[in-house]
Amino acid sequence: GENVEQHPSTLSVQEGDSAVIKCTYSDSASNYFPWYKQELGKGPQLIIDIRSNVGEKKDQRIAVTLNKTAKHFSLHITETQPEDSAVYFCAASEDTGGFKTIFGAGTRLFVKA
Amino acid sequence: DTGVSQNPRHKITKRGQNVTFRCDPISEHNRLYWYRQTLGQGPEFLTYFQNEAQLEKSRLLSDRFSAERPKGSFSTLEIQRTEQGDSAMYLCASSLTGAQHFGDGTRLSIL
């Protein structure tokens, strides 16, 4: 069935450094790839998304890249801050409305001050 | 934008009891989703509504689970004869087009 693999499961960086989280997906029909940040006791919050007709998207310190041929997509956070510490999830779906969205298992990011 | 609202936030019940959760989506959103999340995992898709129509159900949604969205606005998720394995966070999300917006979930604990 459809699957999204996410690596690493845990990432620890020094404040100011960059953090990179990588995902691969299996369903060739996937065309929408959101990233979510989840803090303790809260629901996932969308931080950035990308569609299959775009290779890269940036929003301030956050950027996402997509390689459709290889079925890889990545999240890049630059100039990390302690408040970036959270669990990050990648996801893939077939429709921009989400329809059946498959999530990765998450990456716990620690940013050390 | 009041966001997606879920109630209750926490539910503790004994094995074998029935429980019902409620989700109020963002008002103009016609799509509504239910997910289950266990510790250390990403959300797992359970079911999806477009307006009042339930268009897809996961194989995770056993016969003990039922979801409704009677007027295309709020939705309820009911679990009958709860089992230990039902302990999880139940998340609701809504969308119009594009990204899904999540509520803060209902945490279910089975004693």
Short mmCIF file of C-alpha atoms in Angstrom, two decimals:
data_model
loop_
_atom_site.label_atom_id
_atom_site.label_comp_id
_atom_site.label_asym_id
_atom_site.label_seq_id
_atom_site.Cartn_x
_atom_site.Cartn_y
_atom_site.Cartn_z
CA GLY A 1 0.00 0.00 0.00
CA GLU A 2 0.96 3.65 0.04
CA ASN A 3 3.83 4.52 2.34
CA VAL A 4 5.81 7.59 3.39
CA GLU A 5 9.19 7.05 5.02
CA GLN A 6 10.76 9.87 7.03
CA HIS A 7 14.33 10.28 8.31
CA PRO A 8 15.84 10.88 10.75
CA SER A 9 13.49 10.01 13.60
CA THR A 10 15.41 12.34 15.93
CA LEU A 11 17.54 15.35 15.07
CA SER A 12 19.52 17.51 17.45
CA VAL A 13 21.12 20.76 16.24
CA GLN A 14 22.75 23.80 17.79
CA GLU A 15 20.83 27.05 17.67
CA GLY A 16 21.63 28.85 14.43
CA ASP A 17 22.49 25.68 12.52
CA SER A 18 20.37 24.22 9.71
CA ALA A 19 18.13 21.17 10.00
CA VAL A 20 17.17 18.87 7.13
CA ILE A 21 14.45 16.23 7.22
CA LYS A 22 13.97 13.82 4.31
CA CYS A 23 10.98 11.83 3.11
CA THR A 24 10.27 9.34 0.37
CA TYR A 25 6.85 8.27 -0.88
CA SER A 26 5.66 5.23 -2.78
CA ASP A 27 2.46 6.30 -4.55
CA SER A 28 3.29 7.76 -7.97
CA ALA A 29 -0.11 9.48 -8.03
CA SER A 30 0.81 11.70 -5.07
CA ASN A 31 0.89 15.32 -6.12
CA TYR A 32 0.61 17.32 -2.91
CA PHE A 33 3.16 17.28 -0.09
CA PRO A 34 2.47 19.23 3.13
CA TRP A 35 4.73 19.52 6.15
CA TYR A 36 3.36 19.81 9.66
CA LYS A 37 4.82 20.87 13.02
CA GLN A 38 3.33 19.33 16.14
CA GLU A 39 3.98 20.61 19.64
CA LEU A 40 3.17 18.69 22.79
CA GLY A 41 -0.57 18.45 23.42
CA LYS A 42 -1.45 20.16 20.14
CA GLY A 43 -2.64 19.07 16.74
CA PRO A 44 -0.34 19.23 13.70
CA GLN A 45 0.06 22.70 12.26
CA LEU A 46 0.80 23.22 8.57
CA ILE A 47 4.09 25.05 8.06
CA ILE A 48 4.67 24.72 4.30
CA ASP A 49 3.42 22.67 1.38
CA ILE A 50 4.47 21.95 -2.18
CA ARG A 51 2.70 20.65 -5.26
CA SER A 52 4.16 18.34 -7.85
CA ASN A 53 4.48 21.00 -10.53
CA VAL A 54 7.01 22.89 -8.40
CA GLY A 55 10.52 21.77 -7.47
CA GLU A 56 11.19 24.12 -4.59
CA LYS A 57 9.33 26.51 -2.32
CA LYS A 58 10.62 28.85 0.36
CA ASP A 59 8.97 30.75 3.19
CA GLN A 60 11.40 32.77 5.32
CA ARG A 61 13.60 30.24 7.17
CA ILE A 62 11.75 27.21 5.82
CA ALA A 63 12.16 25.62 2.40
CA VAL A 64 10.92 22.43 0.81
CA THR A 65 12.35 20.63 -2.22
CA LEU A 66 10.69 17.94 -4.30
CA ASN A 67 12.22 15.40 -6.68
CA LYS A 68 9.26 13.68 -8.31
CA THR A 69 11.38 11.31 -10.32
CA ALA A 70 13.07 9.95 -7.23
CA LYS A 71 9.92 10.37 -5.07
CA HIS A 72 11.91 12.35 -2.52
CA PHE A 73 11.04 15.56 -0.74
CA SER A 74 12.87 17.42 2.00
CA LEU A 75 12.33 20.13 4.58
CA HIS A 76 15.11 22.60 5.27
CA ILE A 77 15.06 24.90 8.30
CA THR A 78 17.81 27.51 8.42
CA GLU A 79 18.99 29.59 11.40
CA THR A 80 17.20 27.28 13.81
CA GLN A 81 15.81 28.69 17.04
CA PRO A 82 14.81 26.92 20.28
CA GLU A 83 11.14 27.47 19.43
CA ASP A 84 11.63 25.31 16.34
CA SER A 85 11.91 22.31 18.70
CA ALA A 86 8.91 20.06 17.96
CA VAL A 87 7.92 16.97 15.99
CA TYR A 88 7.77 17.47 12.23
CA PHE A 89 5.71 15.31 9.89
CA CYS A 90 5.87 15.04 6.13
CA ALA A 91 2.84 13.80 4.21
CA ALA A 92 1.76 12.90 0.70
CA SER A 93 -1.64 12.88 -0.94
CA GLU A 94 -3.19 12.64 -4.36
CA ASP A 95 -5.34 15.73 -4.26
CA THR A 96 -4.67 19.25 -3.12
CA GLY A 97 -7.64 18.88 -0.78
CA GLY A 98 -5.77 16.12 0.95
CA PHE A 99 -8.26 13.31 0.36
CA LYS A 100 -6.35 10.35 1.74
CA THR A 101 -3.17 11.80 3.21
CA ILE A 102 -0.37 9.47 4.26
CA PHE A 103 1.93 10.77 6.99
CA GLY A 104 5.49 9.90 7.80
CA ALA A 105 6.35 8.70 11.31
CA GLY A 106 7.76 12.07 12.33
CA THR A 107 11.09 13.67 13.23
CA ARG A 108 11.66 14.99 16.72
CA LEU A 109 13.81 18.12 16.37
CA PHE A 110 15.75 19.46 19.34
CA VAL A 111 17.37 22.89 18.97
CA LYS A 112 19.93 23.48 21.71
CA ALA A 113 20.46 27.04 22.85
CA ASP B 1 -10.87 32.04 11.99
CA THR B 2 -11.81 30.08 15.09
CA GLY B 3 -10.00 26.96 13.92
CA VAL B 4 -11.06 23.33 14.20
CA SER B 5 -12.58 22.54 17.58
CA GLN B 6 -12.67 19.08 19.15
CA ASN B 7 -14.50 17.95 22.26
CA PRO B 8 -13.80 16.55 24.71
CA ARG B 9 -10.04 17.08 24.91
CA HIS B 10 -9.61 14.03 27.10
CA LYS B 11 -11.80 10.96 27.62
CA ILE B 12 -11.14 8.19 30.12
CA THR B 13 -13.42 5.20 29.97
CA LYS B 14 -13.60 1.56 30.93
CA ARG B 15 -13.09 -1.17 28.39
CA GLY B 16 -16.37 -2.12 26.76
CA GLN B 17 -17.97 1.29 27.04
CA ASN B 18 -19.07 3.42 24.08
CA VAL B 19 -17.56 6.85 23.48
CA THR B 20 -18.42 9.69 21.11
CA PHE B 21 -16.22 12.57 20.02
CA ARG B 22 -17.26 15.76 18.31
CA CYS B 23 -15.47 17.88 15.72
CA ASP B 24 -16.48 21.37 14.62
CA PRO B 25 -14.57 22.25 11.46
CA ILE B 26 -13.71 25.71 10.16
CA SER B 27 -17.09 27.03 9.05
CA GLU B 28 -16.57 27.36 5.29
CA HIS B 29 -14.67 24.07 4.92
CA ASN B 30 -16.60 21.36 3.08
CA ARG B 31 -14.09 18.56 3.67
CA LEU B 32 -13.63 16.87 7.03
CA TYR B 33 -11.22 14.12 8.04
CA TRP B 34 -10.70 11.89 11.06
CA TYR B 35 -7.28 10.51 11.99
CA ARG B 36 -5.89 8.40 14.79
CA GLN B 37 -2.43 9.08 16.24
CA THR B 38 -0.54 6.83 18.63
CA LEU B 39 2.59 7.78 20.54
CA GLY B 40 5.61 8.27 18.31
CA GLN B 41 3.66 7.89 15.08
CA GLY B 42 2.16 10.15 12.46
CA PRO B 43 -1.60 10.53 12.09
CA GLU B 44 -3.31 7.56 10.42
CA PHE B 45 -6.24 8.28 8.11
CA LEU B 46 -9.59 6.93 9.31
CA THR B 47 -12.29 8.52 7.20
CA TYR B 48 -13.19 11.50 4.99
CA PHE B 49 -16.35 13.51 4.37
CA GLN B 50 -17.15 15.91 1.59
CA ASN B 51 -20.11 17.87 2.90
CA GLU B 52 -22.38 15.21 4.46
CA ALA B 53 -21.16 12.34 2.27
CA GLN B 54 -18.67 9.89 3.74
CA LEU B 55 -16.47 9.22 0.70
CA GLU B 56 -13.74 7.01 2.07
CA LYS B 57 -13.09 4.78 5.04
CA SER B 58 -9.81 3.20 6.04
CA ARG B 59 -9.48 -0.48 6.77
CA LEU B 60 -8.46 0.72 10.25
CA LEU B 61 -12.09 1.70 10.80
CA SER B 62 -13.56 -1.51 12.16
CA ASP B 63 -17.27 -2.19 12.55
CA ARG B 64 -17.06 -0.73 16.06
CA PHE B 65 -16.27 2.69 14.64
CA SER B 66 -18.83 4.94 12.99
CA ALA B 67 -18.60 8.54 11.86
CA GLU B 68 -21.32 10.94 10.81
CA ARG B 69 -21.61 14.44 9.47
CA PRO B 70 -25.37 14.84 9.26
CA LYS B 71 -25.69 18.41 8.02
CA GLY B 72 -22.31 18.81 6.45
CA SER B 73 -21.06 20.87 9.37
CA PHE B 74 -19.92 19.21 12.61
CA SER B 75 -19.00 15.54 12.75
CA THR B 76 -19.09 12.83 15.38
CA LEU B 77 -16.92 9.74 15.74
CA GLU B 78 -18.33 6.93 17.86
CA ILE B 79 -16.44 3.90 19.12
CA GLN B 80 -18.55 1.07 20.46
CA ARG B 81 -17.36 -1.58 22.92
CA THR B 82 -13.99 0.11 23.38
CA GLU B 83 -10.86 -2.03 23.57
CA GLN B 84 -7.43 -1.38 25.05
CA GLY B 85 -6.01 -0.85 21.57
CA ASP B 86 -8.35 2.06 20.96
CA SER B 87 -6.28 4.23 23.30
CA ALA B 88 -4.91 7.00 21.09
CA MET B 89 -5.29 10.63 20.10
CA TYR B 90 -8.19 11.13 17.67
CA LEU B 91 -7.60 14.11 15.39
CA CYS B 92 -10.04 15.92 13.17
CA ALA B 93 -9.05 18.13 10.25
CA SER B 94 -10.94 20.22 7.72
CA SER B 95 -10.13 21.79 4.38
CA LEU B 96 -11.66 23.74 1.54
CA THR B 97 -9.04 23.35 -1.12
CA GLY B 98 -5.41 22.84 -0.24
CA ALA B 99 -4.11 22.20 3.22
CA GLN B 100 -5.88 20.40 6.00
CA HIS B 101 -6.22 22.28 9.28
CA PHE B 102 -6.15 20.13 12.40
CA GLY B 103 -7.82 20.45 15.76
CA ASP B 104 -5.95 19.67 18.97
CA GLY B 105 -7.51 16.22 19.21
CA THR B 106 -9.32 14.09 21.76
CA ARG B 107 -7.07 11.85 23.81
CA LEU B 108 -8.82 8.56 24.63
CA SER B 109 -7.59 6.40 27.48
CA ILE B 110 -9.09 2.97 28.07
CA LEU B 111 -8.84 1.60 31.60
#
